[in-house]
GROMACS .gro file of C-alpha atoms in nm:
model
  249
    1MET     CA    1   9.683  -5.536  -9.392
    2ALA     CA    2   9.554  -5.781  -9.129
    3GLY     CA    3   9.691  -6.105  -9.063
    4SER     CA    4   9.622  -6.491  -9.080
    5GLU     CA    5   9.662  -6.798  -8.991
    6ASN     CA    6   9.583  -7.170  -9.135
    7GLY     CA    7   9.475  -6.862  -9.381
    8ARG     CA    8   9.188  -6.697  -9.162
    9ARG     CA    9   9.205  -6.426  -9.177
   10VAL     CA   10   9.196  -6.197  -8.786
   11VAL     CA   11   8.940  -5.930  -8.815
   12LEU     CA   12   8.990  -5.854  -8.495
   13ARG     CA   13   9.336  -5.867  -8.242
   14ALA     CA   14   9.385  -5.748  -7.867
   15THR     CA   15   9.730  -5.744  -7.733
   16GLY     CA   16   9.769  -5.643  -7.400
   17LEU     CA   17   9.483  -5.493  -7.297
   18THR     CA   18   9.335  -5.365  -6.929
   19LYS     CA   19   9.135  -5.091  -6.865
   20ASP     CA   20   9.078  -4.892  -6.549
   21LEU     CA   21   8.819  -4.709  -6.354
   22PRO     CA   22   8.831  -4.527  -6.093
   23LEU     CA   23   8.582  -4.523  -5.834
   24GLY     CA   24   8.635  -4.333  -5.605
   25LYS     CA   25   8.939  -4.331  -5.395
   26VAL     CA   26   8.967  -4.744  -5.594
   27VAL     CA   27   9.029  -4.813  -5.949
   28VAL     CA   28   8.905  -5.124  -6.020
   29HIS     CA   29   9.100  -5.284  -6.265
   30ALA     CA   30   8.768  -5.367  -6.528
   31VAL     CA   31   9.006  -5.572  -6.761
   32ARG     CA   32   9.334  -5.641  -6.707
   33GLY     CA   33   9.620  -5.800  -6.976
   34VAL     CA   34   9.406  -5.949  -7.232
   35ASP     CA   35   9.548  -6.089  -7.577
   36LEU     CA   36   9.273  -6.205  -7.774
   37GLU     CA   37   9.301  -6.292  -8.196
   38ILE     CA   38   8.941  -6.367  -8.368
   39PHE     CA   39   8.905  -6.411  -8.703
   40GLU     CA   40   8.689  -6.395  -9.059
   41ASN     CA   41   8.361  -6.629  -9.034
   42GLU     CA   42   8.368  -6.660  -8.607
   43MET     CA   43   8.089  -6.644  -8.492
   44VAL     CA   44   8.198  -6.568  -8.070
   45GLY     CA   45   7.990  -6.549  -7.665
   46ILE     CA   46   8.150  -6.399  -7.403
   47VAL     CA   47   8.000  -6.534  -7.153
   48GLY     CA   48   8.038  -6.405  -6.692
   49PRO     CA   49   7.840  -6.319  -6.417
   50SER     CA   50   7.762  -5.854  -6.346
   51GLY     CA   51   8.028  -5.697  -6.286
   52SER     CA   52   8.288  -5.966  -6.511
   53GLY     CA   53   8.415  -5.664  -6.741
   54LYS     CA   54   8.215  -5.769  -7.078
   55SER     CA   55   8.071  -5.477  -7.221
   56THR     CA   56   8.359  -5.300  -7.071
   57LEU     CA   57   8.599  -5.536  -7.305
   58LEU     CA   58   8.319  -5.452  -7.564
   59GLY     CA   59   8.373  -5.137  -7.567
   60LEU     CA   60   8.675  -5.144  -7.575
   61ILE     CA   61   8.661  -5.356  -7.933
   62GLY     CA   62   8.467  -5.132  -8.044
   63GLY     CA   63   8.628  -4.858  -8.039
   64LEU     CA   64   8.379  -4.712  -7.769
   65ASP     CA   65   8.637  -4.581  -7.508
   66SER     CA   66   9.032  -4.649  -7.490
   67PRO     CA   67   9.236  -4.843  -7.326
   68THR     CA   68   9.445  -4.841  -7.031
   69THR     CA   69   9.744  -5.033  -7.222
   70GLY     CA   70   9.730  -5.293  -7.510
   71ARG     CA   71   9.697  -5.272  -7.846
   72ILE     CA   72   9.354  -5.289  -8.041
   73GLU     CA   73   9.339  -5.419  -8.463
   74ILE     CA   74   9.066  -5.442  -8.599
   75ASP     CA   75   9.026  -5.597  -8.958
   76GLY     CA   76   9.415  -5.531  -8.947
   77VAL     CA   77   9.410  -5.088  -8.867
   78ASP     CA   78   9.559  -5.043  -8.503
   79ILE     CA   79   9.246  -4.795  -8.318
   80THR     CA   80   9.413  -4.755  -8.027
   81ASN     CA   81   9.520  -4.439  -8.047
   82MET     CA   82   9.313  -4.261  -8.306
   83SER     CA   83   9.148  -3.965  -8.382
   84GLU     CA   84   8.812  -3.952  -8.262
   85GLY     CA   85   8.736  -3.803  -8.687
   86ARG     CA   86   8.929  -4.138  -8.825
   87LEU     CA   87   8.818  -4.399  -8.547
   88THR     CA   88   8.391  -4.224  -8.698
   89GLU     CA   89   8.539  -4.350  -9.001
   90VAL     CA   90   8.684  -4.720  -8.959
   91ARG     CA   91   8.274  -4.788  -8.694
   92ASN     CA   92   8.083  -4.675  -8.951
   93GLN     CA   93   8.286  -4.867  -9.236
   94LYS     CA   94   8.438  -5.161  -9.011
   95ILE     CA   95   8.230  -5.212  -8.673
   96GLY     CA   96   7.834  -5.261  -8.645
   97PHE     CA   97   7.746  -5.248  -8.302
   98VAL     CA   98   7.329  -5.419  -8.177
   99PHE     CA   99   7.241  -5.311  -7.788
  100GLN     CA  100   7.053  -5.424  -7.549
  101PHE     CA  101   6.872  -5.132  -7.603
  102PHE     CA  102   6.766  -5.090  -7.935
  103ASN     CA  103   6.868  -4.724  -8.000
  104LEU     CA  104   6.593  -4.618  -8.363
  105VAL     CA  105   6.526  -4.335  -8.391
  106PRO     CA  106   6.134  -4.335  -8.337
  107THR     CA  107   6.060  -4.091  -8.662
  108LEU     CA  108   6.185  -4.302  -8.880
  109THR     CA  109   6.088  -4.580  -9.016
  110ALA     CA  110   6.285  -4.935  -8.987
  111LEU     CA  111   6.368  -4.882  -9.380
  112GLU     CA  112   6.503  -4.559  -9.260
  113ASN     CA  113   6.646  -4.648  -9.033
  114VAL     CA  114   6.888  -4.892  -9.115
  115MET     CA  115   6.983  -4.641  -9.406
  116LEU     CA  116   7.115  -4.449  -9.185
  117PRO     CA  117   7.459  -4.608  -9.206
  118VAL     CA  118   7.449  -4.649  -9.582
  119GLN     CA  119   7.428  -4.237  -9.572
  120PHE     CA  120   7.637  -4.164  -9.367
  121ALA     CA  121   7.977  -4.342  -9.517
  122GLN     CA  122   8.195  -4.076  -9.671
  123LYS     CA  123   8.184  -4.381  -9.966
  124PRO     CA  124   7.907  -4.537  -9.969
  125GLN     CA  125   7.955  -4.927 -10.126
  126PHE     CA  126   7.540  -4.994 -10.114
  127ASP     CA  127   7.315  -4.841 -10.288
  128ALA     CA  128   7.105  -4.709  -9.904
  129GLU     CA  129   6.739  -4.806  -9.988
  130LYS     CA  130   6.780  -5.134 -10.160
  131ARG     CA  131   7.089  -5.267  -9.921
  132ALA     CA  132   6.768  -5.129  -9.610
  133ARG     CA  133   6.554  -5.342  -9.801
  134GLU     CA  134   6.774  -5.613  -9.875
  135LEU     CA  135   6.893  -5.714  -9.483
  136LEU     CA  136   6.530  -5.676  -9.392
  137ASN     CA  137   6.419  -5.975  -9.585
  138LEU     CA  138   6.598  -6.164  -9.484
  139LEU     CA  139   6.527  -6.056  -9.151
  140GLY     CA  140   6.166  -6.168  -9.145
  141LEU     CA  141   6.047  -5.823  -9.181
  142SER     CA  142   5.945  -5.697  -9.559
  143ASP     CA  143   5.600  -5.649  -9.374
  144ARG     CA  144   5.798  -5.323  -9.144
  145LEU     CA  145   5.929  -5.165  -9.383
  146LYS     CA  146   5.694  -4.854  -9.305
  147HIS     CA  147   5.725  -4.904  -8.952
  148ARG     CA  148   5.830  -4.662  -8.694
  149PRO     CA  149   6.004  -4.794  -8.333
  150MET     CA  150   5.684  -4.788  -8.182
  151GLU     CA  151   5.504  -4.988  -8.362
  152LEU     CA  152   5.680  -5.319  -8.370
  153SER     CA  153   5.763  -5.508  -8.107
  154GLY     CA  154   6.077  -5.499  -7.903
  155GLY     CA  155   6.219  -5.858  -8.106
  156GLN     CA  156   6.066  -5.656  -8.464
  157GLN     CA  157   6.344  -5.323  -8.333
  158GLN     CA  158   6.628  -5.509  -8.251
  159ARG     CA  159   6.593  -5.710  -8.594
  160VAL     CA  160   6.553  -5.365  -8.702
  161ALA     CA  161   6.930  -5.296  -8.497
  162ILE     CA  162   7.069  -5.590  -8.662
  163ALA     CA  163   6.936  -5.501  -9.058
  164ARG     CA  164   7.115  -5.192  -8.890
  165ALA     CA  165   7.385  -5.283  -8.770
  166LEU     CA  166   7.565  -5.468  -9.103
  167ALA     CA  167   7.425  -5.216  -9.326
  168ASN     CA  168   7.777  -5.105  -9.446
  169ASN     CA  169   7.855  -5.496  -9.444
  170PRO     CA  170   8.201  -5.460  -9.202
  171ALA     CA  171   8.386  -5.690  -9.141
  172LEU     CA  172   8.213  -5.744  -8.755
  173LEU     CA  173   7.952  -5.724  -8.537
  174LEU     CA  174   7.972  -5.671  -8.165
  175ALA     CA  175   7.621  -5.738  -7.916
  176ASP     CA  176   7.597  -5.655  -7.637
  177GLU     CA  177   7.348  -5.852  -7.390
  178PRO     CA  178   7.068  -5.794  -7.693
  179THR     CA  179   6.833  -6.026  -7.601
  180GLY     CA  180   6.897  -5.868  -7.184
  181ASN     CA  181   6.508  -5.649  -7.228
  182LEU     CA  182   6.353  -5.961  -7.403
  183ASP     CA  183   6.142  -6.204  -7.342
  184SER     CA  184   6.191  -6.624  -7.421
  185GLU     CA  185   6.069  -6.635  -7.775
  186ALA     CA  186   6.146  -6.280  -7.839
  187SER     CA  187   6.533  -6.313  -7.795
  188ALA     CA  188   6.427  -6.735  -7.940
  189VAL     CA  189   6.398  -6.486  -8.280
  190VAL     CA  190   6.669  -6.231  -8.232
  191VAL     CA  191   6.980  -6.503  -8.177
  192GLU     CA  192   6.851  -6.755  -8.543
  193ALA     CA  193   6.843  -6.396  -8.681
  194LEU     CA  194   7.222  -6.357  -8.547
  195ARG     CA  195   7.293  -6.632  -8.672
  196SER     CA  196   7.148  -6.575  -9.032
  197ALA     CA  197   7.303  -6.268  -9.097
  198TRP     CA  198   7.616  -6.467  -8.980
  199ARG     CA  199   7.572  -6.711  -9.176
  200GLU     CA  200   7.495  -6.548  -9.556
  201THR     CA  201   7.661  -6.223  -9.454
  202GLY     CA  202   8.008  -6.347  -9.371
  203THR     CA  203   8.026  -6.082  -9.087
  204THR     CA  204   8.164  -6.194  -8.721
  205VAL     CA  205   8.026  -6.197  -8.515
  206ILE     CA  206   8.070  -6.146  -8.158
  207LEU     CA  207   7.798  -6.096  -7.815
  208VAL     CA  208   7.834  -6.080  -7.526
  209THR     CA  209   7.631  -6.256  -7.235
  210HIS     CA  210   7.526  -6.305  -6.837
  211ASP     CA  211   7.359  -6.624  -6.955
  212PRO     CA  212   7.618  -6.957  -7.081
  213GLU     CA  213   7.284  -7.084  -7.221
  214LEU     CA  214   7.303  -6.786  -7.482
  215ALA     CA  215   7.716  -6.757  -7.545
  216GLY     CA  216   7.671  -7.185  -7.598
  217GLN     CA  217   7.534  -7.077  -7.932
  218MET     CA  218   7.778  -6.951  -8.030
  219GLY     CA  219   8.128  -7.160  -8.220
  220ARG     CA  220   8.352  -7.015  -8.016
  221VAL     CA  221   8.262  -6.944  -7.604
  222LEU     CA  222   8.558  -6.729  -7.426
  223HIS     CA  223   8.464  -6.703  -7.008
  224LEU     CA  224   8.503  -6.411  -6.878
  225VAL     CA  225   8.586  -6.312  -6.468
  226ASP     CA  226   8.720  -6.056  -6.274
  227GLY     CA  227   8.851  -5.863  -6.664
  228GLN     CA  228   9.020  -6.213  -6.733
  229ILE     CA  229   8.902  -6.418  -6.968
  230VAL     CA  230   8.992  -6.792  -6.875
  231ASP     CA  231   8.851  -7.077  -7.033
  232GLN     CA  232   8.770  -7.101  -7.396
  233ASP     CA  233   8.552  -7.403  -7.591
  234ALA     CA  234   8.541  -7.438  -7.974
  235GLU     CA  235   8.335  -7.610  -8.174
  236ASN     CA  236   8.401  -7.674  -8.586
  237GLN     CA  237   8.181  -7.357  -8.749
  238VAL     CA  238   8.203  -7.436  -9.053
  239ALA     CA  239   8.103  -7.804  -9.048
  240GLU     CA  240   7.764  -7.636  -8.898
  241LYS     CA  241   7.740  -7.327  -9.142
  242ASP     CA  242   7.823  -7.650  -9.408
  243THR     CA  243   7.536  -7.778  -9.308
  244ALA     CA  244   7.350  -7.515  -9.276
  245LYS     CA  245   7.354  -7.440  -9.657
  246ASP     CA  246   7.322  -7.797  -9.676
  247ALA     CA  247   7.018  -7.784  -9.582
  248GLY     CA  248   6.871  -7.494  -9.718
  249GLN     CA  249   6.936  -7.667 -10.121
   0.00000   0.00000   0.00000
């Protein structure tokens, strides 16, 4: 069962996390001794320059790679030494991924792309088509359900990818440079889509970016330098969420 602090459930706990990458005769210490707790309903930005270890850290958190040392718990489940089969199940149930390149299936419509995670779930908690329609409506794509990726703009494709990541109501949504392939106007729409998803679904969001301005739109910002968290900034997300809900009434 996930731990808690001051009544808040811990969705991610990383302890003593390291990742060493061999590069020829040299070993690169991409992640160095990261200790991290992220709670339910948080929206966290991880910011740092290129080569600081951001994407490597996100890959470890999401179970896409294994740490050299340390421990990772997702929603109370220790994934550190988990078999690949079991890890695939946990990723499908508890983690949603959004990448810089949208990774949509080109032959499927927006609706069909979002339905996929529910269809692959061993014990689906949703009707796949109903859930996909709800999420695409939430993200402003109700008129694009039958469009294939090549018929959508970059920003629209990324919003489809966000909807797909949310399909199984994951405890954790991981976004790796989600606006890195978009212009400023599309980027603003995608960030607002992430914030809408956070407000409406309660999913914890971790966004990795090299852009301090984008990271600053998150509720808490972690600064990563040379594989280590060196600083963090925080604000009252609960107040922000309540204010947003009041404004919508």
